[in-house]
Coordinates of C-alpha atoms in Angstrom, one line a residue:
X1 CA 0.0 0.0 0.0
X2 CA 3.1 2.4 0.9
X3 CA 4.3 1.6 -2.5
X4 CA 1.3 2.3 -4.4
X5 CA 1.1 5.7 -2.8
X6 CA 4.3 6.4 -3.3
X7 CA 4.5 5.4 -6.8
X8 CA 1.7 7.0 -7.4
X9 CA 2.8 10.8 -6.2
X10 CA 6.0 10.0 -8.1
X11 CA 4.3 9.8 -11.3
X12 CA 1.9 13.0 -10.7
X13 CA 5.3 15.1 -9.7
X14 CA 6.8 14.4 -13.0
X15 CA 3.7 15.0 -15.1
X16 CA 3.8 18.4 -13.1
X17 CA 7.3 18.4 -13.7
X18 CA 6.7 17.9 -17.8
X19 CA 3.8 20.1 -18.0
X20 CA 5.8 23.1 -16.6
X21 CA 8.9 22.3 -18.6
X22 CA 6.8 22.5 -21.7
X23 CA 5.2 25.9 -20.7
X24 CA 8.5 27.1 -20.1
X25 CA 10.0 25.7 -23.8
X26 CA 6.7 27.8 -25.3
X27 CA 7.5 30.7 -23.7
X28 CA 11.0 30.9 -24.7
X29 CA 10.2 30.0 -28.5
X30 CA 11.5 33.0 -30.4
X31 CA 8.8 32.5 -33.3
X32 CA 6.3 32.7 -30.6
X33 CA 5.8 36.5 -29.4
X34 CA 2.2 36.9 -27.9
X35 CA 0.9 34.6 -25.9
X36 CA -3.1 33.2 -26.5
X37 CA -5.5 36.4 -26.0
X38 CA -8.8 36.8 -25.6
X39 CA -9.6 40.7 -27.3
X40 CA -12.8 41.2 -25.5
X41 CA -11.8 42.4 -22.3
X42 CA -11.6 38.9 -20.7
X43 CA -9.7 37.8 -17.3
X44 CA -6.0 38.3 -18.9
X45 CA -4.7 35.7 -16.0
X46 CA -5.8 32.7 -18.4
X47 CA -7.2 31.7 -21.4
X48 CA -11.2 32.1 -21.9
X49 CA -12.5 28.3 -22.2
X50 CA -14.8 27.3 -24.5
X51 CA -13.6 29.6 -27.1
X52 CA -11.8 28.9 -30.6
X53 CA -8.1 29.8 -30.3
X54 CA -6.2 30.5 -33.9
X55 CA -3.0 30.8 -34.7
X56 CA -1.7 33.5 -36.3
X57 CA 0.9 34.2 -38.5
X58 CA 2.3 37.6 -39.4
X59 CA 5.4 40.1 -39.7
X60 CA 7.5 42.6 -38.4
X61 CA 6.8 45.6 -39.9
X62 CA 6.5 49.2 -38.5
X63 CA 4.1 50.3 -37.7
X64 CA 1.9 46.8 -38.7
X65 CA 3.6 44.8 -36.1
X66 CA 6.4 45.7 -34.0
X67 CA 8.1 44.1 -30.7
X68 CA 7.9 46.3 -27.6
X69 CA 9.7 43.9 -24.6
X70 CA 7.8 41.0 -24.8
X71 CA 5.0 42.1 -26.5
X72 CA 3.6 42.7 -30.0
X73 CA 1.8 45.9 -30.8
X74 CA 0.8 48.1 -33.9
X75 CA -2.0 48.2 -36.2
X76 CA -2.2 44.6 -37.3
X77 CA -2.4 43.6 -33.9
X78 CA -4.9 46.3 -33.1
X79 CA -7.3 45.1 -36.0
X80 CA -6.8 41.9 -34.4
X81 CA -7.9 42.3 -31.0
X82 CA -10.9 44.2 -32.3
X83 CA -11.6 41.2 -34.5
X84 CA -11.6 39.0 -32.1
X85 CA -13.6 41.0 -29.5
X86 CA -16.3 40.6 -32.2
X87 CA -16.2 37.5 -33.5
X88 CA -15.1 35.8 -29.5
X89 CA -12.2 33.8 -30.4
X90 CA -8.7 33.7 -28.8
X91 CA -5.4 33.8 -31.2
X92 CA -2.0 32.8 -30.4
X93 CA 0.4 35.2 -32.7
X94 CA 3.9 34.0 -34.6
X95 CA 6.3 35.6 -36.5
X96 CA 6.6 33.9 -39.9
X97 CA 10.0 31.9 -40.1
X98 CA 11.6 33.3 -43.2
X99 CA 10.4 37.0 -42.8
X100 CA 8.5 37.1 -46.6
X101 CA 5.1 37.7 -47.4
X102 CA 4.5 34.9 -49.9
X103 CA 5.6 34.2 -53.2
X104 CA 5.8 31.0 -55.3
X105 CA 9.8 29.8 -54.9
X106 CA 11.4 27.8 -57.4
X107 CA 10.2 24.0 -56.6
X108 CA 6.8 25.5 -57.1
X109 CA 6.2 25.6 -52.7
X110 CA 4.9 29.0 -51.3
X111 CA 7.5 30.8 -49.4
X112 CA 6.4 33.6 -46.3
X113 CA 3.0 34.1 -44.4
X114 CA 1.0 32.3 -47.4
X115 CA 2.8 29.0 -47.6
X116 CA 2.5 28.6 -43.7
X117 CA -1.5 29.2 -44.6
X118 CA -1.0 26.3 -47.0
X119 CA 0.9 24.2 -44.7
X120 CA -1.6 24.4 -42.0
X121 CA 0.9 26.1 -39.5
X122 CA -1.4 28.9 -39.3
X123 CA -5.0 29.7 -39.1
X124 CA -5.3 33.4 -40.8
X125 CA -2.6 35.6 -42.0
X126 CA -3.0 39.3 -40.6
X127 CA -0.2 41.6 -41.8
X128 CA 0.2 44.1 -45.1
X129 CA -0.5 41.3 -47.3
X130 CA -1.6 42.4 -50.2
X131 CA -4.2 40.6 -52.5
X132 CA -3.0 39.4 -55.4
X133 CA -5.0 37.3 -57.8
X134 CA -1.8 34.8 -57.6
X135 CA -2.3 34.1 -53.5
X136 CA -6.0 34.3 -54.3
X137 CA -6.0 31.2 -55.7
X138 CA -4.3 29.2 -53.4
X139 CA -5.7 31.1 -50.0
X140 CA -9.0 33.2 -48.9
X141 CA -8.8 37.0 -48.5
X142 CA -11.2 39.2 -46.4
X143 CA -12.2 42.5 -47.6
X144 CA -9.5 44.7 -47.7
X145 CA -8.8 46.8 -44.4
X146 CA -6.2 49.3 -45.9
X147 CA -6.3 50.7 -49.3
X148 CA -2.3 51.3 -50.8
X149 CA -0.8 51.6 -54.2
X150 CA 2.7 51.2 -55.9
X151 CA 4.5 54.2 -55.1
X152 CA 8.1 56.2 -55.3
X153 CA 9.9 57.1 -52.3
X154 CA 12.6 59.4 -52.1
X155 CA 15.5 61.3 -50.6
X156 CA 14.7 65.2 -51.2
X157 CA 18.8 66.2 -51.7
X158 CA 18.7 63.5 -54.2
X159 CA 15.8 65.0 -56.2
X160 CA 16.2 68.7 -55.8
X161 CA 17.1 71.0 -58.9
X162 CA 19.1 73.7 -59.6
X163 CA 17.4 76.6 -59.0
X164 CA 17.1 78.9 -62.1
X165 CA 18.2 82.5 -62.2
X166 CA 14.9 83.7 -62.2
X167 CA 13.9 81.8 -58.6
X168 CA 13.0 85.1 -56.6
X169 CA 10.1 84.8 -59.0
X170 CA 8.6 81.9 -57.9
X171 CA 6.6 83.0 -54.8
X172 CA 4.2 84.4 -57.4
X173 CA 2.6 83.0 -60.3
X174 CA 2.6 84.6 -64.1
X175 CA -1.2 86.1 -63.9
X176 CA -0.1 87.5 -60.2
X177 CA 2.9 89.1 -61.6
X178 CA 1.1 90.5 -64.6
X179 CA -1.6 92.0 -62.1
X180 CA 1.0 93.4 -59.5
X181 CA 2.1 95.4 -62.6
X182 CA -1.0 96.4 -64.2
X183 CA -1.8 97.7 -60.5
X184 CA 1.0 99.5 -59.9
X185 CA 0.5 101.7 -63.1
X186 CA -2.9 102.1 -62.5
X187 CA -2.2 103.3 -59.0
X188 CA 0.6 106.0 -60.7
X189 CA -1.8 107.0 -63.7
X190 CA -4.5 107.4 -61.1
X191 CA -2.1 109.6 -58.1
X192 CA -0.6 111.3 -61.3
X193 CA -4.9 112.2 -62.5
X194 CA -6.0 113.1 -58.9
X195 CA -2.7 115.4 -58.1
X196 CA -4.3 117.2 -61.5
X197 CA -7.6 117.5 -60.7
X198 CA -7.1 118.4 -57.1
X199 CA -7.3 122.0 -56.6
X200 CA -5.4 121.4 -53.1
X201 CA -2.5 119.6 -54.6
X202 CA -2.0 122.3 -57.7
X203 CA -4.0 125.3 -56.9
X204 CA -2.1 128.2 -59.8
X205 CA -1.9 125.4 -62.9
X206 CA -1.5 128.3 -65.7
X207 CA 1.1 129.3 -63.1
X208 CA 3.0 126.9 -61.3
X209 CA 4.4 123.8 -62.3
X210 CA 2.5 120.2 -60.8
X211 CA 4.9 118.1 -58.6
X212 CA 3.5 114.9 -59.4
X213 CA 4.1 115.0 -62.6
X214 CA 3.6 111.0 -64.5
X215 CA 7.4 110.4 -63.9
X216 CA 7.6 111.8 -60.4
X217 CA 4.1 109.9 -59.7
X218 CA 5.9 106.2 -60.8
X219 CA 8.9 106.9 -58.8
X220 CA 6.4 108.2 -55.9
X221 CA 4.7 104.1 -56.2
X222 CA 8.0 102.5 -57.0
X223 CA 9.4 104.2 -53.4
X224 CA 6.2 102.3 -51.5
X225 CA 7.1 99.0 -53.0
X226 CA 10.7 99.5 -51.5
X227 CA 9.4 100.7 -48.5
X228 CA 11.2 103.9 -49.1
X229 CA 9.8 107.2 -48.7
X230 CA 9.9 109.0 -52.2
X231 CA 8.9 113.4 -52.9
X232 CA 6.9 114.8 -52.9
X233 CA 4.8 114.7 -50.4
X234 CA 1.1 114.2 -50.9
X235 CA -0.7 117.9 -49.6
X236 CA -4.9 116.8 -50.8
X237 CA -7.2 114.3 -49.2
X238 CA -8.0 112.6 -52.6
X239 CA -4.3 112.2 -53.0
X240 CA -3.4 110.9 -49.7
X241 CA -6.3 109.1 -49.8
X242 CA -4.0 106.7 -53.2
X243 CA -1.5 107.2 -51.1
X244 CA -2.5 105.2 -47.8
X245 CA -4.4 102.7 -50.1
X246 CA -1.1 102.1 -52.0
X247 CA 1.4 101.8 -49.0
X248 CA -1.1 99.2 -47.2
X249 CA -1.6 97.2 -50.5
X250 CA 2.3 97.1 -50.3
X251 CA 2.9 95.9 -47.0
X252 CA 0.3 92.8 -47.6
X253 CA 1.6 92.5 -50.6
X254 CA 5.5 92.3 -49.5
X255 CA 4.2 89.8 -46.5
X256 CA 2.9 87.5 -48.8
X257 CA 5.9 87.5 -51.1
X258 CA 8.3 87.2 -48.1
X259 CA 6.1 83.7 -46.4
X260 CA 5.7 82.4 -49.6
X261 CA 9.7 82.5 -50.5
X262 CA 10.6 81.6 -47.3
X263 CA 8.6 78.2 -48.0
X264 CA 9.9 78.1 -51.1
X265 CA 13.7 77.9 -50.1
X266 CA 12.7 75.5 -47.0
X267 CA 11.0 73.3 -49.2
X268 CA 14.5 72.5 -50.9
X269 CA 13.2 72.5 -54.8
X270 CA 10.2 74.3 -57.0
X271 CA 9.3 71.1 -57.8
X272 CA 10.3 67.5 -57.7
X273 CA 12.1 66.2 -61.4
X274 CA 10.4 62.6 -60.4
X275 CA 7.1 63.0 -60.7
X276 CA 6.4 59.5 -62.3
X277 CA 7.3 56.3 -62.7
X278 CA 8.6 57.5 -66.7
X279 CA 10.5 59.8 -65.2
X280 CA 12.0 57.5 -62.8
X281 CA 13.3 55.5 -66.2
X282 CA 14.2 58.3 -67.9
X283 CA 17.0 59.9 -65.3
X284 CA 20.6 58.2 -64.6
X285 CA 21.6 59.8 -61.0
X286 CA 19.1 57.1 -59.1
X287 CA 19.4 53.3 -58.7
X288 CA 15.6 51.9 -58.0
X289 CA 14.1 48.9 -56.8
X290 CA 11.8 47.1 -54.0
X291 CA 11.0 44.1 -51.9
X292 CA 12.4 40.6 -53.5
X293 CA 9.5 38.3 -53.7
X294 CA 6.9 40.8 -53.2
X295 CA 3.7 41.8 -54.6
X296 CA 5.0 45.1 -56.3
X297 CA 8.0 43.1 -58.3
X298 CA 5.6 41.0 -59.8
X299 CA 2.9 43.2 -60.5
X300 CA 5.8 45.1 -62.8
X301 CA 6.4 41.6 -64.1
X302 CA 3.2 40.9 -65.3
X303 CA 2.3 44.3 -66.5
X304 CA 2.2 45.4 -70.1
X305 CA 3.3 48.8 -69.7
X306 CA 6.3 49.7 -71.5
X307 CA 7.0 51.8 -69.0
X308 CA 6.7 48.7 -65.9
X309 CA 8.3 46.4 -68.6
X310 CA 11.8 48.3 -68.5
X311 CA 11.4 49.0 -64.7
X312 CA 11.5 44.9 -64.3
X313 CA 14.0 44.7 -66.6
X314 CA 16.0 46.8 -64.9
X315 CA 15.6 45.6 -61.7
X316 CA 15.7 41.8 -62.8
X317 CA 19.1 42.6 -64.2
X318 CA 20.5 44.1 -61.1
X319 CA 18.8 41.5 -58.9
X320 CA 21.3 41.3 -56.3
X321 CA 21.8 44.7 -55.8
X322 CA 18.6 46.7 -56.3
X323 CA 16.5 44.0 -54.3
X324 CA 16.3 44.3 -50.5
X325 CA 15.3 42.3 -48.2
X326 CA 13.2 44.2 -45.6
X327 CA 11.3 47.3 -45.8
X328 CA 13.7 48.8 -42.9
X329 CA 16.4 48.2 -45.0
X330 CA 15.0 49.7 -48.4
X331 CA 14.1 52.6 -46.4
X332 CA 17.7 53.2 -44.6
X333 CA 18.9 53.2 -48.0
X334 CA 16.9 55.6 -49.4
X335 CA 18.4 57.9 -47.0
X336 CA 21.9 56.8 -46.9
X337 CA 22.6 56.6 -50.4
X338 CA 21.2 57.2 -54.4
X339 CA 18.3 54.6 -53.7
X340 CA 14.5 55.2 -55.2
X341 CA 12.4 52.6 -53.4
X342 CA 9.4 51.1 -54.8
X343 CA 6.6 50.0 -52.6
X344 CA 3.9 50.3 -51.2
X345 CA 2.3 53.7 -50.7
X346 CA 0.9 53.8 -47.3
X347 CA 4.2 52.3 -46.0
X348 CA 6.0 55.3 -48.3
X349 CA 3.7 58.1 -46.4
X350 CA 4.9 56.5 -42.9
X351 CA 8.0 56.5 -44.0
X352 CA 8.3 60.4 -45.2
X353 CA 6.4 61.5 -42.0
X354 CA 8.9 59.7 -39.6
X355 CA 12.0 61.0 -41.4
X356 CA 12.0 64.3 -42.6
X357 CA 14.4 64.2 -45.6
X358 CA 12.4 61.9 -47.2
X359 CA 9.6 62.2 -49.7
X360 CA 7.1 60.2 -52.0
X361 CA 6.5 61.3 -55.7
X362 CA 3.3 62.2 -56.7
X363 CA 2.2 59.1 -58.7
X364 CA 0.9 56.3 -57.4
X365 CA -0.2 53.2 -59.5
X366 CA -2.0 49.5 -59.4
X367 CA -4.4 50.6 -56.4
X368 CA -5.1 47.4 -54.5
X369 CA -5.5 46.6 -50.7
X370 CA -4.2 44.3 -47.6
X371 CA -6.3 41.4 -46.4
X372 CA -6.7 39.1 -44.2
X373 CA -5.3 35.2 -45.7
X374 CA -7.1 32.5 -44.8
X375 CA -7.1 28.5 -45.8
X376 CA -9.5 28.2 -48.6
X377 CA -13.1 27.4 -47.8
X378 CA -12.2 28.3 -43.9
X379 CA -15.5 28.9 -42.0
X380 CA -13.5 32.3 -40.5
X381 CA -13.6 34.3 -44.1
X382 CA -16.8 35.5 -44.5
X383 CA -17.2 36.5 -40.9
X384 CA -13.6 38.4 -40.7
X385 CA -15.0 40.1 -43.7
X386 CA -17.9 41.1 -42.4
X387 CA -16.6 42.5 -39.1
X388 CA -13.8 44.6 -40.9
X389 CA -17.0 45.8 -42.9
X390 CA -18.3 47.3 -39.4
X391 CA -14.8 48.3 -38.2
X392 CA -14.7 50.4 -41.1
X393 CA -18.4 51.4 -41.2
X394 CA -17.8 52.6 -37.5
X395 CA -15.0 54.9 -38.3
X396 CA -12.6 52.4 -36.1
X397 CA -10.4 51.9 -38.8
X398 CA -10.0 55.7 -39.8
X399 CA -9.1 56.0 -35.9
X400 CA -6.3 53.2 -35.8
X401 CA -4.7 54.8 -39.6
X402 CA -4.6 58.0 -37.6
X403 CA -2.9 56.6 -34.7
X404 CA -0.5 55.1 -35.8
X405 CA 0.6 57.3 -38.8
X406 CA 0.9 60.2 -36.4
X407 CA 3.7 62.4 -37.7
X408 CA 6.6 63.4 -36.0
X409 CA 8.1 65.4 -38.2
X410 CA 6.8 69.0 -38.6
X411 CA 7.2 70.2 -41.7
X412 CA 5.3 71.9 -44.9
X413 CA 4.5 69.4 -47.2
X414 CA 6.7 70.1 -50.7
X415 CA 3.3 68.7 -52.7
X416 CA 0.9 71.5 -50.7
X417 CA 3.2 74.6 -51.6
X418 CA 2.4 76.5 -55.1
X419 CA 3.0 79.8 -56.3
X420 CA 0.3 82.6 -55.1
X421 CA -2.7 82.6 -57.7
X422 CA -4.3 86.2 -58.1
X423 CA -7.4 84.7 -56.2
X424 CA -5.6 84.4 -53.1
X425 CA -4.7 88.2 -53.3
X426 CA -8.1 89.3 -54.8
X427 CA -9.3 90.7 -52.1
X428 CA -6.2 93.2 -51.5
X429 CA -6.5 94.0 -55.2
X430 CA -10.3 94.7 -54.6
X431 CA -9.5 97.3 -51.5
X432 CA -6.8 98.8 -53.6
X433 CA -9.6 99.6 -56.3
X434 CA -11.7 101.2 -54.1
X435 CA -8.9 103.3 -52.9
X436 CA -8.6 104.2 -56.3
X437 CA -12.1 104.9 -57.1
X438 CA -12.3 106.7 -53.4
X439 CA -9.0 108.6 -54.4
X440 CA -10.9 109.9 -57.6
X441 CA -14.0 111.1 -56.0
X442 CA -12.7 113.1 -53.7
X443 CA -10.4 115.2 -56.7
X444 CA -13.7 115.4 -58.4
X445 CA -15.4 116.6 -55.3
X446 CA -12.2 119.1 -54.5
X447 CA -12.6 120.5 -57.6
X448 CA -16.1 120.5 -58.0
X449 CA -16.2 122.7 -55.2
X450 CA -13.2 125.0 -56.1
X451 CA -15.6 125.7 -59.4
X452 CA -19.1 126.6 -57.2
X453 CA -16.9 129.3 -55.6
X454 CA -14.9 130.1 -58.6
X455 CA -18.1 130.8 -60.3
X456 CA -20.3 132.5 -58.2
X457 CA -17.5 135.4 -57.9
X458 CA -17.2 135.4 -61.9
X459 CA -20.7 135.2 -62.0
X460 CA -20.2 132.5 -64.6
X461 CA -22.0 129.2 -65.1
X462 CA -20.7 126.6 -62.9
X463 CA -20.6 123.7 -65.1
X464 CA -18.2 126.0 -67.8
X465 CA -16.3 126.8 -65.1
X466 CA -15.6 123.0 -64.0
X467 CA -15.1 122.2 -67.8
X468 CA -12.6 125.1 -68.2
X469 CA -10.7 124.1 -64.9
X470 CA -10.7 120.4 -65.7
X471 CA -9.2 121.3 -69.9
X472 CA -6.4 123.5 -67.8
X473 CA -5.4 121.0 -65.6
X474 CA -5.1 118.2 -68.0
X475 CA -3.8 120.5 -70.7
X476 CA -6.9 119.9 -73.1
X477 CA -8.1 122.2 -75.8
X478 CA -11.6 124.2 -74.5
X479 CA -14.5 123.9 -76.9
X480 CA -14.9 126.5 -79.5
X481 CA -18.1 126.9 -78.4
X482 CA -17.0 127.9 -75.3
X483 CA -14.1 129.5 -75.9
X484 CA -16.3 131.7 -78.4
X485 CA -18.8 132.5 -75.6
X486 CA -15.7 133.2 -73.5
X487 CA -14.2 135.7 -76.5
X488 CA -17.8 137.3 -76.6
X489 CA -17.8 138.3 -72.8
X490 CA -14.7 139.8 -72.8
X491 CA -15.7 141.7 -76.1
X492 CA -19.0 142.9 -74.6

């Protein structure tokens, strides 16, 4: 009987013994990052029973999936708990073995993510995978939960021109030009017609010469635009009146000019030289290339664009030394040498709002998205779809892209800055106008009054007078009417 009970607690101490070893051989397994979850708030001591638990495979990729300690985070792994908080299953997370996303190897066998789906060594696949109609046939996608395309990412010093010897013009556009001109003669014509008219500015005209005469009036505007003072000196209202109007339009004006140029030079280049995927083939200074084995080498593979036809060619030829291996690594080269990287686009953005000297070229081609993999005819497809539908309906997965594609980098966007367009400055070119129009009232006015007094003490008709007075001033023959009528007077 002593024996038996001691045989008996022998063998229950080395089942104990076993069990923990075998916990403790899981927990150390490198592939094996994130222990089973449950990610809908359940008791995190233990494992929820009762509920499915899948394995999943994915990869490192910032900010998809990263490691923090001993713990996986990022978006992926966000979607993923929200997934499962919906659908109530658990998941066990591993890092695929030979860090690739899928792609058919040369026996034919599926490398990456997709050929542990078809090797039943995981359950679903969640990481930027993007669907393919290749990996379609051979494994299940959800509906998409990130939209991306094929795009060009950048070093700026690598893309910036020379600046031409015309630069300083660039804050402004053509048609603003053209109207800062037309504005500032219309200003001097219109200081130069009101000095005239105004009986305040020039009050002895058949005696004494006018100080703003057209040349003095052009040098009197060119002065304001140099923030100069310039003589003379405005004496009427009407002509102080252009005056103020001018030297305010000026200072906005210069303002503008100055933030706009000031972007300009901290932007590093007018305008990028690689704008698309043409000009990419077209230039010499720029080795380019992308993932080997990825989606984006064989979409310019299959493609029958002359265009994507020379890029595979040209980076099927250089293989071993335009390929890279990780996205970490394409994107370190970008910045530490004469690298373009091709990829995808959301990943590109990432990347040129984490590192400042980095950019991505306008064009972006082959729109497609990132799905979930699953085994073909898995009962889990449809209702991963369908969740990810209400993720996206909810505005959950607008909230996760915005976390974690926060920007730390402050900057003005290169693609956002443009030359000013005369609508941005149409409402300083409107208040100048009335100043103008203001400016020539008040001459009229000056001199209409000047006339009332001048003819009630020649007892004379007031409206002759104001013609007579106007003719003088701007050196225009009278009428022969009334100069006749005037001759007759003088006779009588």
């Amino acid at each position: 009987m002593d024996q038996s009970l001691h045989f008996t607690i022998c063998v229950i101490t080395a089942v104990l013994l076993l069990r923990d070893s075998s916990q403790a051989g899981e927990e150390n397994d490198p592939e094996i990052l994130a222990a089973p979850k449950c990610g809908f708030g359940a008791d995190s001591r233990g494992a929820v029973e009762g509920l499915p638990t899948l394995t999943v495979t994915t990869i490192l990729e910032d900010p998809y999936v990263m490691v923090r300690g001993a713990e996986l985070e990022g978006y992926c792994m966000d979607l993923l708990g929200a997934l499962a908080g919906m659908l109530r299953f658990q998941y066990r997370v591993k890092v695929v073995g030979d860090g690739q996303y899928g792609a058919v190897a040369a026996g034919g066998n599926w490398t990456g993510m997709i050929g542990e789906i078809l090797r039943r060594e995981a359950d679903i696949a969640v990481a930027p995978l993007t669907v393919t109609s290749a990996r379609e046939e051979v494994v299940s996608f959800t509906t998409p939960f990130l939209q991306t395309g094929i795009g060009i990412l950048l070093r700026k010093d690598t893309t910036s021109q020379d600046m031409s010897f015309f630069h300083f013009l660039s804050p402004f556009s053509k048609e603003t030009w053209t109207a800062l001109l037309f504005a500032y003669l219309l200003t001097c014509f219109c200081l130069f017609l009101v000095a005239r008219l105004s009986p305040c500015e020039w009050s002895e005209p058949k005696n004494e010469e006018n100080h703003f005469t057209l040349l003095n009036s052009l040098w009197f505007g060119a002065g304001a635009l140099a923030l100069q003072g310039a003589s003379p000196r405005p004496q009427a209202l009407s002509v102080r009146v252009i005056a103020v109007v001018w030297w305010l339009f000026t200072l906005a004006l210069l303002a503008a000019y100055i933030a706009n140029f000031t972007a300009l030079l901290s932007s590093g280049s007018e305008q990028l030289p690689i704008q698309t995927f043409e000009d990419l083939v077209k230039q010499r200074n720029l080795e380019f290339g992308t993932l080997e084995g990825s989606s984006t080498f064989y979409y310019f593979k299959n493609s029958k664009n002359p265009i994507h036809q020379m890029i595979y060619e040209y980076m099927e030829k250089r293989r071993e030394h335009v390929l890279v291996k990780t996205y970490q690594e394409a994107v370190q080269r970008v910045m530490d040498s004469n690298y373009a990287f091709i990829g995808e686009s959301i990943s590109q953005d990432l990347a040129a709002a984490r590192h400042c000297n980095l950019i991505r070229a306008p064009e972006v081609i082959g729109a497609r998205g990132f799905g979930i993999a699953t085994t073909q005819a898995s009962p889990w497809t449809k209702p991963l779809s369908i969740a990810v539908l209400k993720l996206r309906e909810s505005g959950d997965l607008d909230y996760l892209r915005n976390k974690w594609w926060e920007s730390s980098c402050l900057r003005q966007s290169q693609d956002r800055w443009g030359p000013l367009e005369p609508p941005a400055l149409g409402g300083l070119f409107l208040i100048l106008g009335i100043g103008l129009a203001l400016g020539v009232l008040a001459a009229l006015a000056e001199l209409s009054s000047s006339s009332r007094r001048a003819a009630a003490h020649a007892k004379k008709s007031c409206c002759s007078v104001f013609t007579e007075e106007i003719c003088t001033r701007l050196r225009i023959k009278a009428p022969a009417r009334q100069s006749q009528e005037t001759s007759g007077k003088a006779n009588a």
